[in-house]
Coordinates of C-alpha atoms and ligand atoms in Angstrom, one line a residue:
X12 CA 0.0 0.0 0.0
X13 CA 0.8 3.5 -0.6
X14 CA 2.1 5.6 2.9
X15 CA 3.1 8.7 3.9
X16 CA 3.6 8.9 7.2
X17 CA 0.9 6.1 7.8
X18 CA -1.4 6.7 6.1
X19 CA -2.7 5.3 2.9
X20 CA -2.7 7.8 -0.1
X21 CA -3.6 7.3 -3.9
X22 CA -2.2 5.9 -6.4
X23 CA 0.3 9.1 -8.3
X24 CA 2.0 8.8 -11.3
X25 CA 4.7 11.4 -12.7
X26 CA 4.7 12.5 -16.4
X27 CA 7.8 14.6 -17.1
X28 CA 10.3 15.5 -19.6
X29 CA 7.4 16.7 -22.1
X30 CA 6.1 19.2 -23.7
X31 CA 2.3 20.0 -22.9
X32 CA 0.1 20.9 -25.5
X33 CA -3.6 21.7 -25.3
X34 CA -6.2 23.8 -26.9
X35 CA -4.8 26.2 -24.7
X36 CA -1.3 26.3 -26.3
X37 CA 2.4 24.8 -25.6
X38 CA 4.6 24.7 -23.1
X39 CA 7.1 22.5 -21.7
X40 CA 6.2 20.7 -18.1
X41 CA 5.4 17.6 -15.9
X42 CA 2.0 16.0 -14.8
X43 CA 1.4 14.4 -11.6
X44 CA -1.8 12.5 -11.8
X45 CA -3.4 11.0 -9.0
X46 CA -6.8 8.3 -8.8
X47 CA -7.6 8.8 -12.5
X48 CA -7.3 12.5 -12.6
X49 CA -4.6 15.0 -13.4
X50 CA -3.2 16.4 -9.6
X51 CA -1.3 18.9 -10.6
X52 CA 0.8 20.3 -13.7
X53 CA 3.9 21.9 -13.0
X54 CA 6.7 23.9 -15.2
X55 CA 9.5 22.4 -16.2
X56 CA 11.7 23.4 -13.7
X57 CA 9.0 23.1 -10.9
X58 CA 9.8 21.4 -7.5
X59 CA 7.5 18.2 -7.2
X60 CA 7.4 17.6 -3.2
X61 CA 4.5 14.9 -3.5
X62 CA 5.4 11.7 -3.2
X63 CA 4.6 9.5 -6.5
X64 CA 4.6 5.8 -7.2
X65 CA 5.8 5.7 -10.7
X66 CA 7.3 7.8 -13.2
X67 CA 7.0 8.6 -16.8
X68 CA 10.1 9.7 -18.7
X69 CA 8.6 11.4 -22.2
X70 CA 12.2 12.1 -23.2
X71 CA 11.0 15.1 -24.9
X72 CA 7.8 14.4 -26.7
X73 CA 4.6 15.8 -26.7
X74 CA 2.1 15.1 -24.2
X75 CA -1.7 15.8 -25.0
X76 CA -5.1 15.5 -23.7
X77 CA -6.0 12.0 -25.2
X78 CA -8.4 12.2 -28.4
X79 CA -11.9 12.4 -28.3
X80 CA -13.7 10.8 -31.9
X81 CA -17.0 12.1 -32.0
X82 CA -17.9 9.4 -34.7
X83 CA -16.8 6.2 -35.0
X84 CA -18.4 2.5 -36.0
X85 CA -17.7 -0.5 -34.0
X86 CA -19.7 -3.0 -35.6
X87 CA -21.2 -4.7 -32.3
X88 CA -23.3 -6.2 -31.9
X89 CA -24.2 -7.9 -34.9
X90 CA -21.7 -7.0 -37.4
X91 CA -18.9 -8.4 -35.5
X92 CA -17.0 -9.9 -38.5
X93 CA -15.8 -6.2 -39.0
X94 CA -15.3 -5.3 -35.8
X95 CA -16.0 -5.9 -32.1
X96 CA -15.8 -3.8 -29.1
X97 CA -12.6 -5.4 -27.5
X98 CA -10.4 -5.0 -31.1
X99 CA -12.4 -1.4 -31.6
X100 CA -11.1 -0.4 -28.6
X101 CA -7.6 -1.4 -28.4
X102 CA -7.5 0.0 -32.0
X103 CA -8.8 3.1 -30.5
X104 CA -6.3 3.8 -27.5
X105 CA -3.4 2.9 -29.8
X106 CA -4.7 5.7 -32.0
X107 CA -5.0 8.0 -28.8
X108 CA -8.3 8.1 -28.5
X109 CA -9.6 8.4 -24.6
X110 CA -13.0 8.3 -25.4
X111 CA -15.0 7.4 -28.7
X112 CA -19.0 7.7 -29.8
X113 CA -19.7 4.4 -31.8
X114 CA -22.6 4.7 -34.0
X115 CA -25.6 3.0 -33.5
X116 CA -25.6 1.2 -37.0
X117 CA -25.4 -2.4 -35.4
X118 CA -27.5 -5.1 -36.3
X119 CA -30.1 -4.5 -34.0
X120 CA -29.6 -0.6 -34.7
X121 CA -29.1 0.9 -31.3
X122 CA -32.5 1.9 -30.6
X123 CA -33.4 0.8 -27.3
X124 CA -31.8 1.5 -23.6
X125 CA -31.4 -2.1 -23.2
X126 CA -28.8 -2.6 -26.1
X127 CA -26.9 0.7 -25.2
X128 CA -26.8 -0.4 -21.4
X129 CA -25.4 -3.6 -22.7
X130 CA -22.8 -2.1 -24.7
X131 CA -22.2 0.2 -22.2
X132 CA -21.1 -2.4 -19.3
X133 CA -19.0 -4.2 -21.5
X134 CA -17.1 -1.3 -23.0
X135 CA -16.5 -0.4 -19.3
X136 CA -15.1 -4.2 -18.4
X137 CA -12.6 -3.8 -20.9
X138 CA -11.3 -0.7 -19.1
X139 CA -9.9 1.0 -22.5
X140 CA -11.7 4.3 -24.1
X141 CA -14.4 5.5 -22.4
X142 CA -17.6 4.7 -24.8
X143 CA -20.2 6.6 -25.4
X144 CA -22.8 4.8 -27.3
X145 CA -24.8 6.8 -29.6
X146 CA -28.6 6.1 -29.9
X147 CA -30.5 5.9 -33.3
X148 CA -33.3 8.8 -33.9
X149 CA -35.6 6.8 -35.4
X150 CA -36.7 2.7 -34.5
X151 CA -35.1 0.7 -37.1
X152 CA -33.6 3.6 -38.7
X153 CA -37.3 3.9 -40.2
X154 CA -38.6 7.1 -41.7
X155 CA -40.6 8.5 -38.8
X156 CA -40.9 5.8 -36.2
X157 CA -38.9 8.1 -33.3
X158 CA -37.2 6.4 -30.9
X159 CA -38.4 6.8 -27.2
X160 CA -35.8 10.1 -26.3
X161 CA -36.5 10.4 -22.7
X162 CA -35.4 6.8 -21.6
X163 CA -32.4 6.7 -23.8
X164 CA -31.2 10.3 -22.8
X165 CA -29.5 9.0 -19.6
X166 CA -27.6 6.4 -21.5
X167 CA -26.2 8.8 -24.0
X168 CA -25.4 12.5 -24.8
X169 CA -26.0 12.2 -28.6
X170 CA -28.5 10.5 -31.2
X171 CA -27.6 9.7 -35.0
X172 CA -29.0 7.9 -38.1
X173 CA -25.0 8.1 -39.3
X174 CA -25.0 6.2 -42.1
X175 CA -28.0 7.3 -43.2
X176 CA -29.7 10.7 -44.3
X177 CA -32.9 12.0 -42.4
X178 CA -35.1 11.8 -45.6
X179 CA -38.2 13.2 -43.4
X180 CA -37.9 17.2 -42.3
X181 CA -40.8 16.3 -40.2
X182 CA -38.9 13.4 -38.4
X183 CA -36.0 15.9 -38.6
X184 CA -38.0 18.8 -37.0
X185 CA -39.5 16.5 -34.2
X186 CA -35.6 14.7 -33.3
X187 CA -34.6 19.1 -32.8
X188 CA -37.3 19.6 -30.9
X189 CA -36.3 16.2 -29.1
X190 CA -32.8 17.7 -28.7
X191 CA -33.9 21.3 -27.3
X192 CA -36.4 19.0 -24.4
X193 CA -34.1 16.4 -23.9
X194 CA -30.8 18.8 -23.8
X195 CA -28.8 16.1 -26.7
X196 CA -26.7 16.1 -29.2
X197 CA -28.4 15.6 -32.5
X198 CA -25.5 14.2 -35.3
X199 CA -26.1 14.2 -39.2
X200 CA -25.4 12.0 -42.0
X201 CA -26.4 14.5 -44.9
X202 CA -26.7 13.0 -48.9
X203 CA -27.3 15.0 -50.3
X204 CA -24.7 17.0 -48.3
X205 CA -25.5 20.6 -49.1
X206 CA -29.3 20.7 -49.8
X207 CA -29.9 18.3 -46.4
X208 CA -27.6 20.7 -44.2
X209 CA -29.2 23.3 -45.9
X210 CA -32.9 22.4 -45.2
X211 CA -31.7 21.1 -41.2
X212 CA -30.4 24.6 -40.5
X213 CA -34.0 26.3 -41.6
X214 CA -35.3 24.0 -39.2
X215 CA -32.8 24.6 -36.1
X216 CA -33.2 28.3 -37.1
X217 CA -37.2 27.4 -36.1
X218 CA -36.1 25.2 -33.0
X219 CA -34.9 27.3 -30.4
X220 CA -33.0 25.4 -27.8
X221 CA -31.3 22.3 -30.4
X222 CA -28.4 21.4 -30.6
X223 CA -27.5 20.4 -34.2
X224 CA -23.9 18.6 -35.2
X225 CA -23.2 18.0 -38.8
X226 CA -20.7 14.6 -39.7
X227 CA -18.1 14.4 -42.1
X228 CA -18.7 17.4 -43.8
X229 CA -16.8 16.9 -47.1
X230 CA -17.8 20.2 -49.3
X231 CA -17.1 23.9 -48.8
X232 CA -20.8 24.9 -49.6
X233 CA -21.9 22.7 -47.0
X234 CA -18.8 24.7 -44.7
X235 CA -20.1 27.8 -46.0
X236 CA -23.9 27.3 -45.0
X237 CA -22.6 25.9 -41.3
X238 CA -20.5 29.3 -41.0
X239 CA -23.3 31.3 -42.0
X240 CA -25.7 29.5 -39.4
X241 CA -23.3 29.8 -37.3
X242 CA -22.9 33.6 -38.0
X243 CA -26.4 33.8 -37.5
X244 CA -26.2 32.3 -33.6
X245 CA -27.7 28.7 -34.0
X246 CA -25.6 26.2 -32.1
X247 CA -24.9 24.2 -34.9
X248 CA -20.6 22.2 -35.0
X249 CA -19.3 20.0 -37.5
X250 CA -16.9 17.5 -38.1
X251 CA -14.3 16.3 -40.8
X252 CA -12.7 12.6 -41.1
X253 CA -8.9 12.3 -41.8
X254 CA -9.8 11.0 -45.7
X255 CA -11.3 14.1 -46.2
X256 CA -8.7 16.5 -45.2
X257 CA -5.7 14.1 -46.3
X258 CA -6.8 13.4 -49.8
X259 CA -9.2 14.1 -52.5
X260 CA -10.0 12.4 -56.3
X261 CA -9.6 9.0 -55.0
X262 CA -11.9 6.7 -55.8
X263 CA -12.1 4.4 -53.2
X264 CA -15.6 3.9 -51.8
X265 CA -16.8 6.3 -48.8
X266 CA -19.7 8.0 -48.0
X267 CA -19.1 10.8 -48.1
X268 CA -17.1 10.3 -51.6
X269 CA -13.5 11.7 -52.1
X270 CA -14.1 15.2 -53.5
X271 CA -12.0 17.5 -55.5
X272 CA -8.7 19.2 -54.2
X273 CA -11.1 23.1 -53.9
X274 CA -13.4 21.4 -51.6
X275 CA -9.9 19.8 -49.9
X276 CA -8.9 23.6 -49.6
X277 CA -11.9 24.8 -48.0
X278 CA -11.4 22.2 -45.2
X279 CA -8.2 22.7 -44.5
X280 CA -8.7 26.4 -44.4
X281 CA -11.9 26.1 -42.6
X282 CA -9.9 23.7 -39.8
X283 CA -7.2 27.0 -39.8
X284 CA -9.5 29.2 -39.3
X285 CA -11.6 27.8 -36.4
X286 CA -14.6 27.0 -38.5
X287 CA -14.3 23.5 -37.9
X288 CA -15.2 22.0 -34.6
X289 CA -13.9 18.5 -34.6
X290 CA -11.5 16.3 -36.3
X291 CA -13.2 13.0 -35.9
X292 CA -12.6 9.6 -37.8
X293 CA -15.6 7.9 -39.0
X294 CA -13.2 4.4 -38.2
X295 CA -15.5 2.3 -40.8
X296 CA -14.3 -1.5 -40.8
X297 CA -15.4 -3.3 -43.2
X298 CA -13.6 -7.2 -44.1
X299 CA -12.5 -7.3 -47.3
X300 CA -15.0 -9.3 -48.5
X301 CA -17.7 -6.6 -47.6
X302 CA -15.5 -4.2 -49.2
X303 CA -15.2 -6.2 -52.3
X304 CA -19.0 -6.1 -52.5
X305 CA -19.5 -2.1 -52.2
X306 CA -19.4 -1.4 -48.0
X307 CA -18.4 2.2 -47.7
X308 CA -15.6 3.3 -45.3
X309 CA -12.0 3.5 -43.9
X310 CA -10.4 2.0 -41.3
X311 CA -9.3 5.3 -39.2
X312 CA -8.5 4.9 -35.4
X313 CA -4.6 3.9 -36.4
X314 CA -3.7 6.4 -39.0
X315 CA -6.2 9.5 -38.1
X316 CA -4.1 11.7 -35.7
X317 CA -1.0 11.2 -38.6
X318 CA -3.1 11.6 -41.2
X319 CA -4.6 14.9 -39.9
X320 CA -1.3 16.2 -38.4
X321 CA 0.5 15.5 -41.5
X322 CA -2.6 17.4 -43.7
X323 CA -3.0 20.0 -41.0
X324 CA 0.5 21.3 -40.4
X325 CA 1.4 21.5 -44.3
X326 CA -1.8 23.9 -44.1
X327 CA 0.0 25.9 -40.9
X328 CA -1.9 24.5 -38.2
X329 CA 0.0 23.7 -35.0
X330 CA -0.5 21.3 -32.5
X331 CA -2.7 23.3 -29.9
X332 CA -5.1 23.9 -33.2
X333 CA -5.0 20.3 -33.7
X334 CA -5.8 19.7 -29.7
X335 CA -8.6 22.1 -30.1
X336 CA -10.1 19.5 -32.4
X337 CA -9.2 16.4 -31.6
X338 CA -9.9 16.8 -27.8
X339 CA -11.7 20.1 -26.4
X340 CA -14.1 20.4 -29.7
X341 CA -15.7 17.0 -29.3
X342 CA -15.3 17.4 -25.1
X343 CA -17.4 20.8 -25.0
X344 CA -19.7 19.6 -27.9
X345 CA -20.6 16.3 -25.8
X346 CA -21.0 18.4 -22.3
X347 CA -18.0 16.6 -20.8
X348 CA -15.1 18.3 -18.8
X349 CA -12.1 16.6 -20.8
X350 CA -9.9 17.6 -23.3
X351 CA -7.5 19.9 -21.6
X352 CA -4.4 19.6 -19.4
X353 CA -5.3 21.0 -16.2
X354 CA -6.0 20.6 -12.2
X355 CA -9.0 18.2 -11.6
X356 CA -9.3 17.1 -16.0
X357 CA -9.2 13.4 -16.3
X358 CA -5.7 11.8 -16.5
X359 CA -6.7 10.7 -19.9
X360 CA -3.3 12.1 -21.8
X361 CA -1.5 10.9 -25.0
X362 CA 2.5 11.1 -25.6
X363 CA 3.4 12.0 -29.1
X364 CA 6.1 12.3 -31.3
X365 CA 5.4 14.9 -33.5
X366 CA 8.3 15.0 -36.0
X367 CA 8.5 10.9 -36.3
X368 CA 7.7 9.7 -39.8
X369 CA 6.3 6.1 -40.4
X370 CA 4.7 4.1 -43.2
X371 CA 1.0 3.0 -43.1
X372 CA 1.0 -1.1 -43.1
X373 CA -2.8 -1.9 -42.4
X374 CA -1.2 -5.7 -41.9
X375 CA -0.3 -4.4 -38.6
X376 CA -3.3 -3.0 -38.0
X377 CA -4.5 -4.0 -34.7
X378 CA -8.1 -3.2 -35.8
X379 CA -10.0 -6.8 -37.3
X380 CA -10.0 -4.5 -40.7
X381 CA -7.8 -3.3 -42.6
X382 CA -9.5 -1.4 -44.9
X383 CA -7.7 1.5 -46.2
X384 CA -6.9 3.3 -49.3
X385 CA -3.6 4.8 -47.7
X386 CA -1.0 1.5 -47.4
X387 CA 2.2 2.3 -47.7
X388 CA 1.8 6.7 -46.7
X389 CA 4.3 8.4 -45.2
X390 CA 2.6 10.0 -42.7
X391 CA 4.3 12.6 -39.9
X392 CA 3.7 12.1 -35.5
X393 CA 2.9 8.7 -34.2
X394 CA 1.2 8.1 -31.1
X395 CA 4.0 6.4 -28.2
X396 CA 1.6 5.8 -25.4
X397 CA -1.9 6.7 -24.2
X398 CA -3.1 6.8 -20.5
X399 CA -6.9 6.1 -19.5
X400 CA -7.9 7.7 -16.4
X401 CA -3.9 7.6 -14.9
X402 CA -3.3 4.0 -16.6
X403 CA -1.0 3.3 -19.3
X404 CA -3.1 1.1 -21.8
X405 CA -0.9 1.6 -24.9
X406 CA 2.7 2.0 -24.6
X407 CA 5.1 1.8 -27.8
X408 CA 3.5 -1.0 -29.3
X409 CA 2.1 -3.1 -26.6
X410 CA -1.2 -2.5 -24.5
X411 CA -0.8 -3.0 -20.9
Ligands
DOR5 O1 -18.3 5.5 -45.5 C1 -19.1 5.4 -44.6 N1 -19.1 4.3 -43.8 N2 -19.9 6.4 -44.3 C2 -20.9 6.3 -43.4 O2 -21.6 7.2 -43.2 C3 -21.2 5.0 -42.8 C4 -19.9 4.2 -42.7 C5 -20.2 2.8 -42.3 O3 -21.0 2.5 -41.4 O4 -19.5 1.9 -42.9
ZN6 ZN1 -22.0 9.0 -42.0

């Protein structure tokens, strides 16, 4: 047991030797966590007189609030041949994500507080990422059978047909007002992209109270109608995916499609300029088989923070910019007080090397996929070893 002078204490780890980098900005420093949150952060220089149990060397690199992916698919139940929760999740933490939202397109769709709860428990026995399970709007994913908001509200912060448009402005205008009553994130799949975002703002612009959050936006006019809403004071965010910001014209299959290098331009500039809430990764495995046979999607969690730091910093964007919207964007969006590197913040944290350069091998994925258009990139900053709530679960390779 843990002592001073007697009596027990918690367990304390020291993180030092890094650089910390937050939404907030950079600066060099140490970390003393203690019971799953962050103690105390301390200059580089500063004296630590608590006593710790173990101690982190970061040998220079960068340490970071872990990720937060607003939007990400693990297949389960139902769809496990793709993806399960237990490979999902290790995928995730090795890509530095803390805490991810999986979408409810499982087989059942996630459309009852039974399934989530379920999901839920075991997510939590597996003592990785935090989950947050997103809830389907409608039953089914039908056109206007809603799903019963009140009792799935306490399970989750945020509802989504991902995967599918909202055909029905009438299911779309009742799931607002739904989100304004309820106090929930409500999470678009748009096709077609412009004209659906288009017609959803009209209706948050009637909704007083919603809270509207648009996925993988992949076109400036959709960026441009968000900015405007925005402009005009509707809480409205949105997100991009790592294909979307890394590359355009290809023609592997993804919904959204690859789109041309001016709408590539607009993203990147739009992320720059603080248009653009959340870097996310839409993680979509699919087996080859399924990918032979038309599934849409890319295998994410183990290439998105390179991919994005690689895009992002070519376009000027530092690291706090990228923080900003891998961590306290999708934190603040989702209500929870994460995503920064300060007193009392969860010790969910993330050591990077920025400047290390590696080549994508989806062999080595760890993910049950390996569905990507992007084997064999050089990509820029890998992920060295990610702590959940004070405990090492990745480190250099291995999970612990
Ligand atoms: O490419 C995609 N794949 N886009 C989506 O919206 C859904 C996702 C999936 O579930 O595979
Ligand atoms: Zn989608």
């Amino acid at each position: 047991m843990n002592t001073t002078k007697g009596k027990p204490r918690k367990m304390r780890t020291l993180i030092e030797n890094v650089t910390l980098v937050d939404s907030t900005g950079s600066r060099p420093g140490k970390v003393m966590t203690e019971d799953g949150l962050i103690r105390k952060v301390y200059k580089a220089r500063g004296r630590v007189q608590a006593q710790y149990d173990e101690k982190i060397d970061g040998r220079g690199k960068v340490l970071m609030p872990g990720f937060i992916d607003l939007h990400c698919h693990l297949r389960d139940p139902g769809l496990t041949q793709k993806e399960d929760l237990d490979t999902g999740l290790h995928a995730a933490v090795k890509g530095g994500f803390t805490t991810v939202c999986a979408m409810a397109n499982t087989k059942p769709v996630m459309d009852d507080s039974e399934l989530l709860a379920k999901n839920l428990d075991r997510a939590q026995a597996l003592g990785l990422a935090t989950l947050i399970q997103v809830a389907a709007v409608t039953r089914d994913f039908s056109d206007a059978d809603l799903v019963d908001f009140e009792t799935l509200r306490p399970l989750t912060p945020i509802f989504s047909n991902d995967g599918h448009n909202i055909d029905n402005a009438d299911t779309m205008r009742v799931a607002l007002e739904a989100s304004a009553k309820y106090d929930f994130v409500l999470a678009t799949h748009n096709e077609p992209e412009t004209a659906t975002v288009v017609r959803d703002i009209a209706l948050l612009e009637k909704t007083p109270g919603a809270h509207l959050h648009i996925c993988h936006i992949s076109r400036k006019d959709t960026l441009d109608a968000i900015v405007a809403a925005k402009q005009r004071g509707l809480d409205i965010t949105c997100e991009v995916t790592p294909h979307h910001v890394y590359a355009s014209g290809m023609s592997y299959k993804v919904h959204p499609p690859f789109r041309s290098w001016a709408d590539r331009k607009a993203l990147l500039k739009g992320a720059v300029a603080g248009d653009i809430d959340i870097c996310g990764t839409d993680h979509a495995p699919h087996t080859d088989a399924d990918k032979r046979a038309g599934a849409p999607g890319i295998n994410n969690f183990e290439t998105g923070f390179a991919m994005y730091h690689t895009a992002l910093s070519a376009a000027g964007m530092a690291l706090p910019g990228l923080s900003r919207m891998l961590s306290a964007g999708p934190a603040n969006r989702l209500g929870l007080k994460a995503g920064r590197i300060a007193d009392k913040y969860p010790a969910d944290l993330v050591l990077v090397d920025p400047d290390a350069e590696w080549q994508v091998n989806s062999a080595q994925f760890i993910s049950k996929s390996h569905n990507t258009p992007f084997d064999g990139k050089w990509l820029r900053g890998k992920v060295l070893l990610t702590m959940k709530g004070g405990r090492v679960v990745y480190d250099h390779g291995s999970f612990v």
